[in-house]
Tab-separated table of C-alpha atoms and ligand atoms in Angstrom:
chain	number	residue	atom	x	y	z
C	1	MET	CA	95.809	84.221	129.050
C	2	THR	CA	98.134	86.356	126.979
C	3	LEU	CA	100.173	84.440	124.433
C	4	ILE	CA	103.725	85.626	123.862
C	5	ASP	CA	105.134	85.394	120.359
C	6	ILE	CA	108.334	83.367	120.689
C	7	GLU	CA	110.183	85.201	117.917
C	8	THR	CA	109.311	88.792	118.744
C	9	GLY	CA	108.639	88.591	122.478
C	10	LEU	CA	105.527	90.702	121.865
C	11	PRO	CA	102.289	89.706	123.519
C	12	GLU	CA	99.732	88.637	120.931
C	13	LEU	CA	97.023	91.284	120.613
C	14	GLU	CA	93.668	90.223	121.991
C	15	PHE	CA	91.081	92.091	119.982
C	16	ALA	CA	87.812	92.872	121.750
C	17	VAL	CA	85.176	92.124	119.119
C	18	THR	CA	81.879	94.016	118.984
C	19	LYS	CA	79.631	92.610	116.269
C	20	ASN	CA	77.791	95.013	113.993
C	21	LEU	CA	74.095	94.455	114.734
C	22	ALA	CA	73.218	96.334	111.535
C	23	ALA	CA	75.543	94.199	109.370
C	24	LYS	CA	74.507	93.795	105.731
C	25	SER	CA	72.417	90.727	104.935
C	26	PRO	CA	73.979	88.058	102.668
C	27	ALA	CA	71.756	89.326	99.829
C	28	GLU	CA	72.805	92.973	100.325
C	29	ARG	CA	76.442	91.919	100.487
C	30	ALA	CA	76.136	89.809	97.325
C	31	GLU	CA	74.723	92.847	95.510
C	32	LEU	CA	77.650	95.038	96.670
C	33	LEU	CA	80.161	92.352	95.639
C	34	ARG	CA	78.723	91.934	92.151
C	35	ASP	CA	80.563	94.814	90.441
C	36	PRO	CA	82.214	96.997	93.064
C	37	ALA	CA	83.574	100.385	91.978
C	38	PHE	CA	86.928	101.116	93.655
C	39	GLY	CA	86.621	102.223	97.279
C	40	THR	CA	82.903	102.949	97.409
C	41	ALA	CA	81.511	100.086	99.538
C	42	PHE	CA	82.878	99.084	102.932
C	43	THR	CA	82.612	95.971	105.067
C	44	ASP	CA	80.658	95.726	108.334
C	45	HIS	CA	83.611	96.124	110.723
C	46	MET	CA	86.873	97.965	111.291
C	47	VAL	CA	89.953	97.567	113.461
C	48	ASP	CA	90.864	100.275	115.957
C	49	ILE	CA	94.016	100.300	118.120
C	50	CYS	CA	95.018	103.211	120.360
C	51	TRP	CA	98.497	104.511	121.044
C	52	SER	CA	99.660	107.019	123.619
C	53	VAL	CA	103.045	108.159	124.876
C	54	GLY	CA	102.482	106.585	128.283
C	55	GLY	CA	100.439	103.535	127.278
C	56	GLY	CA	101.997	102.372	123.998
C	57	TRP	CA	99.700	100.282	121.777
C	58	HIS	CA	96.537	99.387	123.659
C	59	ARG	CA	92.802	98.707	123.423
C	60	PRO	CA	92.845	96.590	120.223
C	61	ARG	CA	89.265	96.338	118.991
C	62	VAL	CA	87.204	95.083	116.100
C	63	GLN	CA	84.044	97.143	116.033
C	64	PRO	CA	81.177	98.076	113.738
C	65	TYR	CA	82.276	100.154	110.747
C	66	GLY	CA	81.142	103.712	111.281
C	67	PRO	CA	82.057	107.372	111.760
C	68	LEU	CA	84.899	108.283	114.105
C	69	SER	CA	84.358	110.911	116.726
C	70	LEU	CA	87.174	113.460	116.579
C	71	ASP	CA	87.907	116.582	118.571
C	72	PRO	CA	87.954	119.554	116.154
C	73	ALA	CA	91.452	120.335	117.456
C	74	ALA	CA	92.746	116.830	116.562
C	75	ALA	CA	96.239	117.431	115.191
C	76	VAL	CA	95.646	115.499	111.952
C	77	LEU	CA	92.991	118.012	110.874
C	78	HIS	CA	95.482	120.877	111.126
C	79	TYR	CA	98.937	119.538	110.398
C	80	GLY	CA	98.259	116.383	108.406
C	81	GLN	CA	100.149	113.907	110.605
C	82	GLU	CA	98.798	110.795	108.857
C	83	ILE	CA	100.032	107.685	107.022
C	84	PHE	CA	98.375	104.720	105.360
C	85	GLU	CA	98.845	101.427	103.560
C	86	GLY	CA	97.092	99.551	100.773
C	87	ILE	CA	97.067	95.754	100.519
C	88	LYS	CA	94.597	93.203	99.172
C	89	ALA	CA	93.014	89.946	100.368
C	90	TYR	CA	92.481	87.372	97.611
C	91	ARG	CA	90.082	84.435	97.630
C	92	HIS	CA	91.536	81.213	96.277
C	93	GLN	CA	89.652	78.507	94.414
C	94	ASP	CA	89.307	76.407	97.619
C	95	GLY	CA	87.727	79.362	99.450
C	96	SER	CA	90.771	80.222	101.591
C	97	ILE	CA	91.818	83.889	101.950
C	98	HIS	CA	95.393	85.093	101.421
C	99	THR	CA	97.248	88.361	101.362
C	100	PHE	CA	100.455	89.250	99.559
C	101	ARG	CA	103.801	90.119	101.247
C	102	PRO	CA	102.201	91.850	104.268
C	103	ARG	CA	105.567	92.083	106.026
C	104	GLN	CA	106.695	94.510	103.288
C	105	ASN	CA	103.677	96.730	103.902
C	106	GLY	CA	104.173	96.504	107.682
C	107	LEU	CA	107.801	97.576	107.324
C	108	ARG	CA	106.818	100.392	104.971
C	109	LEU	CA	104.198	101.600	107.463
C	110	GLN	CA	107.034	101.773	110.007
C	111	ARG	CA	109.236	103.795	107.608
C	112	SER	CA	106.320	106.143	106.881
C	113	ALA	CA	105.697	106.454	110.633
C	114	ARG	CA	109.315	107.423	111.279
C	115	ARG	CA	109.180	110.188	108.663
C	116	LEU	CA	105.867	111.571	109.965
C	117	ALA	CA	106.982	111.321	113.630
C	118	LEU	CA	104.275	108.747	114.376
C	119	PRO	CA	104.770	105.612	116.517
C	120	GLU	CA	105.930	102.440	114.732
C	121	LEU	CA	103.349	99.675	114.842
C	122	PRO	CA	105.155	96.305	115.269
C	123	VAL	CA	104.931	94.368	111.989
C	124	ASP	CA	103.337	91.419	113.793
C	125	TYR	CA	100.576	93.689	115.090
C	126	PHE	CA	100.064	94.941	111.544
C	127	ILE	CA	99.537	91.380	110.277
C	128	GLN	CA	97.379	90.461	113.299
C	129	SER	CA	95.176	93.486	112.579
C	130	LEU	CA	94.501	92.230	109.038
C	131	LYS	CA	93.685	88.743	110.347
C	132	ALA	CA	91.396	90.188	113.018
C	133	LEU	CA	89.340	92.054	110.424
C	134	ILE	CA	89.155	89.040	108.094
C	135	SER	CA	88.019	86.847	110.996
C	136	VAL	CA	84.752	88.827	111.136
C	137	ASP	CA	84.481	90.162	107.570
C	138	GLY	CA	85.924	87.233	105.602
C	139	ASP	CA	82.636	86.782	103.730
C	140	TRP	CA	83.339	90.153	102.093
C	141	VAL	CA	86.300	88.790	100.113
C	142	PRO	CA	84.772	88.389	96.631
C	143	ASP	CA	85.522	85.439	94.358
C	144	GLY	CA	85.011	86.985	90.902
C	145	ALA	CA	87.733	87.459	88.278
C	146	ASP	CA	90.147	90.282	89.252
C	147	GLN	CA	88.144	90.921	92.431
C	148	SER	CA	89.634	91.238	95.904
C	149	LEU	CA	89.075	92.893	99.271
C	150	TYR	CA	91.179	96.060	99.433
C	151	LEU	CA	92.473	96.577	102.982
C	152	ARG	CA	93.261	100.122	104.066
C	153	PRO	CA	95.299	100.373	107.286
C	154	PHE	CA	95.896	103.969	108.412
C	155	MET	CA	97.183	105.917	111.382
C	156	PHE	CA	96.764	109.525	112.448
C	157	ALA	CA	97.361	112.061	115.197
C	158	LYS	CA	94.192	112.382	117.270
C	159	GLU	CA	95.483	114.415	120.192
C	160	ALA	CA	93.527	117.666	120.551
C	161	PHE	CA	96.008	120.546	120.609
C	162	LEU	CA	97.132	123.293	118.255
C	163	GLY	CA	100.806	123.394	119.194
C	164	VAL	CA	103.192	122.083	116.571
C	165	ARG	CA	104.847	118.853	117.753
C	166	PRO	CA	104.250	115.126	117.245
C	167	ALA	CA	100.952	114.103	118.838
C	168	ASN	CA	100.929	112.145	122.093
C	169	LYS	CA	97.761	110.284	121.098
C	170	VAL	CA	97.401	108.356	117.886
C	171	GLY	CA	94.842	105.984	116.381
C	172	TYR	CA	95.513	103.050	114.046
C	173	TYR	CA	92.613	101.647	112.016
C	174	VAL	CA	91.932	99.126	109.283
C	175	ILE	CA	88.926	99.412	107.001
C	176	ALA	CA	88.175	97.223	103.981
C	177	SER	CA	86.467	97.674	100.630
C	178	PRO	CA	85.598	95.030	98.016
C	179	VAL	CA	87.074	95.979	94.634
C	180	GLY	CA	87.159	94.864	91.010
C	181	ALA	CA	89.506	96.032	88.242
C	182	TYR	CA	90.780	99.555	89.049
C	183	PHE	CA	90.631	100.928	85.522
C	184	LYS	CA	87.343	100.335	83.767
C	185	GLY	CA	88.287	98.725	80.478
C	186	GLY	CA	90.753	96.360	82.174
C	187	ALA	CA	94.417	96.542	81.189
C	188	LYS	CA	93.895	98.930	78.282
C	189	PRO	CA	96.851	101.344	77.985
C	190	VAL	CA	96.526	104.568	79.995
C	191	SER	CA	97.414	108.090	78.881
C	192	ILE	CA	99.755	110.142	81.034
C	193	TRP	CA	100.048	113.895	81.495
C	194	LEU	CA	103.530	115.229	82.229
C	195	SER	CA	103.252	117.690	85.120
C	196	GLU	CA	105.822	120.452	84.652
C	197	ASP	CA	104.295	123.098	86.917
C	198	TYR	CA	103.822	120.965	90.016
C	199	ALA	CA	105.932	118.496	92.019
C	200	ARG	CA	104.623	115.743	94.320
C	201	ALA	CA	107.755	115.511	96.471
C	202	GLY	CA	111.118	117.169	96.926
C	203	LYS	CA	114.582	116.224	98.102
C	204	GLY	CA	114.392	115.486	101.820
C	205	GLY	CA	110.589	115.698	101.735
C	206	THR	CA	107.965	113.018	102.350
C	207	GLY	CA	107.947	111.407	98.893
C	208	ALA	CA	109.077	108.026	100.220
C	209	ALA	CA	106.329	107.936	102.875
C	210	LYS	CA	102.783	106.809	102.167
C	211	THR	CA	101.102	109.889	103.584
C	212	GLY	CA	97.964	111.815	102.691
C	213	GLY	CA	99.875	115.064	102.104
C	214	ASN	CA	101.579	113.648	99.020
C	215	TYR	CA	98.175	112.784	97.616
C	216	ALA	CA	96.764	116.208	98.494
C	217	ALA	CA	99.642	117.734	96.516
C	218	SER	CA	98.843	115.489	93.532
C	219	LEU	CA	95.149	116.362	93.207
C	220	LEU	CA	95.513	119.656	91.332
C	221	PRO	CA	97.991	118.240	88.779
C	222	GLN	CA	95.712	115.175	88.479
C	223	ALA	CA	92.798	117.514	87.696
C	224	GLU	CA	95.021	119.163	85.081
C	225	ALA	CA	95.653	115.699	83.590
C	226	TYR	CA	91.878	115.122	83.253
C	227	GLU	CA	91.476	118.522	81.577
C	228	GLN	CA	94.129	117.431	79.102
C	229	GLY	CA	92.180	114.265	78.385
C	230	CYS	CA	94.693	112.063	80.245
C	231	ASP	CA	94.064	109.321	82.819
C	232	GLN	CA	97.022	109.924	85.140
C	233	VAL	CA	99.847	112.359	85.856
C	234	VAL	CA	103.602	111.694	86.010
C	235	PHE	CA	105.913	113.808	88.159
C	236	LEU	CA	109.521	114.904	87.660
C	237	ASP	CA	112.105	115.787	90.288
C	238	GLN	CA	114.046	119.067	90.372
C	239	ASP	CA	116.582	117.655	87.872
C	240	ARG	CA	113.840	116.631	85.405
C	241	ASN	CA	114.188	112.961	86.252
C	242	VAL	CA	111.016	110.856	86.178
C	243	GLU	CA	109.695	110.018	89.659
C	244	GLU	CA	106.360	108.215	89.491
C	245	LEU	CA	102.634	108.677	88.929
C	246	GLY	CA	100.358	110.032	91.685
C	247	GLY	CA	100.013	106.563	93.207
C	248	MET	CA	101.928	104.144	90.974
C	249	ASN	CA	105.580	103.403	90.225
C	250	ILE	CA	106.915	103.440	86.669
C	251	VAL	CA	109.059	100.888	84.804
C	252	PHE	CA	110.760	101.158	81.394
C	253	VAL	CA	111.529	98.106	79.260
C	254	MET	CA	114.639	98.563	77.107
C	255	LYS	CA	115.335	97.023	73.696
C	256	ASP	CA	117.775	94.480	75.198
C	257	GLY	CA	115.179	93.287	77.726
C	258	THR	CA	116.580	95.277	80.679
C	259	LEU	CA	113.966	96.770	83.023
C	260	VAL	CA	114.858	100.235	84.286
C	261	THR	CA	113.034	101.990	87.121
C	262	PRO	CA	113.696	105.315	88.845
C	263	GLN	CA	115.463	105.035	92.167
C	264	SER	CA	115.549	107.959	94.565
C	265	ASP	CA	114.508	108.853	98.088
C	266	SER	CA	111.559	110.900	96.826
C	267	ILE	CA	109.755	107.826	95.413
C	268	LEU	CA	107.365	105.548	97.269
C	269	GLU	CA	108.804	102.041	96.913
C	270	GLY	CA	105.982	99.817	95.737
C	271	VAL	CA	105.617	96.175	96.732
C	272	THR	CA	104.035	95.537	93.307
C	273	ARG	CA	107.045	96.982	91.496
C	274	ASP	CA	109.472	94.996	93.626
C	275	SER	CA	107.522	91.778	92.973
C	276	LEU	CA	107.195	92.317	89.191
C	277	LEU	CA	110.923	93.051	88.978
C	278	GLN	CA	111.678	89.846	90.899
C	279	LEU	CA	109.535	87.856	88.464
C	280	ALA	CA	111.416	89.503	85.574
C	281	VAL	CA	114.769	88.595	87.161
C	282	ASP	CA	113.506	85.003	87.487
C	283	ARG	CA	112.903	85.031	83.728
C	284	GLY	CA	116.460	86.194	83.077
C	285	HIS	CA	115.839	89.916	82.622
C	286	LYS	CA	118.335	92.438	83.963
C	287	VAL	CA	116.853	95.016	86.356
C	288	VAL	CA	118.424	98.433	87.008
C	289	GLY	CA	117.387	101.177	89.447
C	290	ARG	CA	118.713	104.544	88.274
C	291	ASP	CA	117.742	108.048	87.207
C	292	VAL	CA	115.704	108.293	83.994
C	293	SER	CA	115.347	111.846	82.676
C	294	ILE	CA	112.280	112.929	80.749
C	295	ASP	CA	114.586	113.536	77.765
C	296	GLU	CA	115.876	109.951	77.913
C	297	TRP	CA	112.258	108.721	77.982
C	298	ARG	CA	111.167	110.753	74.951
C	299	THR	CA	114.276	110.155	72.805
C	300	GLY	CA	114.384	106.478	73.876
C	301	VAL	CA	110.868	105.923	72.553
C	302	ASP	CA	111.700	107.764	69.310
C	303	SER	CA	114.876	105.747	68.744
C	304	GLY	CA	113.340	102.413	69.723
C	305	ASP	CA	115.654	101.967	72.734
C	306	ILE	CA	112.573	101.930	74.998
C	307	VAL	CA	110.091	99.265	73.886
C	308	GLU	CA	107.484	99.384	76.715
C	309	VAL	CA	106.558	101.627	79.626
C	310	PHE	CA	104.195	100.606	82.402
C	311	ALA	CA	102.902	101.793	85.758
C	312	CYS	CA	102.246	99.494	88.713
C	313	GLY	CA	100.708	99.458	92.191
C	314	THR	CA	98.449	97.303	94.371
C	315	ALA	CA	95.183	98.949	93.317
C	316	ALA	CA	95.608	98.739	89.512
C	317	VAL	CA	98.345	96.018	89.487
C	318	VAL	CA	99.859	96.900	86.067
C	319	ALA	CA	98.806	99.626	83.647
C	320	PRO	CA	100.653	99.806	80.303
C	321	ILE	CA	101.301	103.429	79.300
C	322	GLY	CA	99.961	104.165	75.799
C	323	VAL	CA	100.416	107.924	75.540
C	324	LEU	CA	102.646	110.591	77.090
C	325	LYS	CA	101.382	114.141	76.690
C	326	GLY	CA	103.086	117.394	77.716
C	327	ARG	CA	102.532	121.124	77.236
C	328	ASP	CA	104.051	121.049	73.753
C	329	PHE	CA	104.161	117.412	72.689
C	330	PHE	CA	102.115	114.248	72.325
C	331	GLN	CA	103.953	110.958	72.055
C	332	GLU	CA	102.461	107.527	71.508
C	333	GLN	CA	104.187	104.870	73.568
C	334	PRO	CA	105.183	101.448	72.264
C	335	VAL	CA	103.023	98.738	73.816
C	336	GLY	CA	104.624	95.312	74.121
C	337	PRO	CA	103.825	91.960	75.716
C	338	LEU	CA	106.012	92.037	78.841
C	339	ALA	CA	103.893	94.243	81.120
C	340	LEU	CA	100.771	92.138	80.654
C	341	SER	CA	102.653	88.864	80.881
C	342	LEU	CA	104.249	89.899	84.206
C	343	ARG	CA	100.834	91.093	85.389
C	344	GLU	CA	99.345	87.700	84.621
C	345	GLU	CA	102.104	85.838	86.431
C	346	LEU	CA	101.785	88.082	89.491
C	347	THR	CA	98.002	87.751	89.709
C	348	ASP	CA	98.262	83.981	89.121
C	349	ILE	CA	100.413	83.817	92.271
C	350	GLN	CA	98.125	86.139	94.241
C	351	TYR	CA	95.002	84.126	93.374
C	352	GLY	CA	96.733	80.796	94.008
C	353	ARG	CA	96.598	79.637	90.387
C	354	VAL	CA	100.341	78.873	90.229
C	355	ALA	CA	102.929	77.861	92.834
C	356	ASP	CA	104.003	80.608	95.250
C	357	ARG	CA	107.721	79.921	94.825
C	358	HIS	CA	108.873	83.001	96.734
C	359	ASP	CA	106.596	82.352	99.731
C	360	TRP	CA	104.853	85.666	99.199
C	361	LEU	CA	101.377	84.646	100.350
C	362	VAL	CA	100.180	84.748	103.946
C	363	ARG	CA	96.915	83.099	104.858
C	364	LEU	CA	94.515	85.441	106.666
C	365	ASP	CA	91.605	83.127	107.551
C	366	GLY	CA	91.533	80.034	109.718
P	1	LIG	C1	101.079	102.951	97.326
P	1	LIG	C2	101.858	103.705	96.298
P	1	LIG	C3	102.524	103.069	95.240
P	1	LIG	C4	102.413	101.585	94.958
P	1	LIG	O1	102.846	100.787	96.006
P	1	LIG	P1	102.366	99.265	96.084
P	1	LIG	O2	103.019	98.740	97.300
P	1	LIG	O3	102.845	98.615	94.844
P	1	LIG	O4	100.889	99.302	96.144
P	1	LIG	C5	103.272	103.852	94.386
P	1	LIG	N1	103.367	105.184	94.547
P	1	LIG	C6	102.721	105.823	95.542
P	1	LIG	C7	102.871	107.288	95.660
P	1	LIG	C8	101.955	105.105	96.448
P	1	LIG	O5	101.324	105.762	97.423
C-alpha cells in the first residue's frame, strides 16, 4: 500500500532495500569509527533515486555502497551539471539519532537544482532519503566527542549525450561518512590567504548554488593558499567585497557586539551561519547582512572596530580566523570569546545536551 502524506499530497517513497552482503563487521566498523579522517571512510549502503523527464522521481533504492556505472558520454562528465548537500547525523546520549534543520538543506538543494537546470527533489523526499539510509546504516553514527555521520546527498546529469541542454535523465544519491573534528587541532584559529587573482563566483553566476563547479574553481587558489602557508582561502567579488571561504561563510564581530556578514547573490547561504546568527540574536546581539570590503576588514582590525572574525559551515562548524595574509601584507586577527561560545551552544543543541528551543532537530531513526 502506498501511503499519501496528508500535508504534501506526495506518495511516501517506498525504498527497495538490498542489504550489503559484504558489510563491515562490528569490529571493522568500530576501528573505522575510532578516529575518522574527514570523508575517507564510507558506510555499507547508499540511496539511489532515478529521475527522468517522462517518469519523474522513481525507483527509490537503498543498495550496497559501491561504484556507479556511468556511460562515458554522461552529461555530468562533460558539462558539470551537478549539485550536492552536506548535513550531519548526531548521536544523542540516549542512543537516538538526529539531524539538524534538514528542511533548510532540502530547500537549498531545490534552489541549487533550479540554477543548474536539474529537477527539484521534493523536500519530503530529501528527508525520507536520509531516514532510509540511517535505517540500514544507523550503527555507523559514532558517539565520540565532536563525532558525527556526515551525509552527502548529491544529484547529477547521467543522460548519455554530448549536446548542450539540461539532461533528461538524472540520478540522486546519498552516501555517508563518519567524521570527527574537521580541522586537526580542534578549534585553533585558522590562517586565511586572500585570493586576488582568482574569483570563485561572479554576478549572475552559480555562487549561490552548492555545485561542484564552484569547488573546482576554488582548488587552484586553495593550492596557492597552502603554498603561502595558509589553511584556507577567502574570495572577493568584483567590487573587492568579501564573499566567503572556499566552503565556509564568514562573520565579523564588531566592537559594539553587532555581527556583520556579507550578503549577496554570489554567496552560498549556510545553515550553520544562519543558526549561529539566530543564537546571537537570542543573546541580544544585533545582526546585519551587508557588503564588507577588504579595506573595511583590514582597517577595522587595525582600529579595533572589528574584534573577532570567524568562518562557519557544517563540516568544521566554527573556525576562528587568526591570520589574514595577502600578496603584500600579513595581519594578525583579534581572537575573542564569541565564536567559540556560539560554537559550543550550537553543538550542545545538535548533540542534545541542551533544549532545542527552535525545534531544529529532526529524528532520523525509529
Ligand atoms: C556548504 C557551503 C557552506 C556552508 O553551508 P552550511 O549549510 O553551513 O554547511 C558555505 N559556503 C559554501 C561555498 C558551501 O558550499
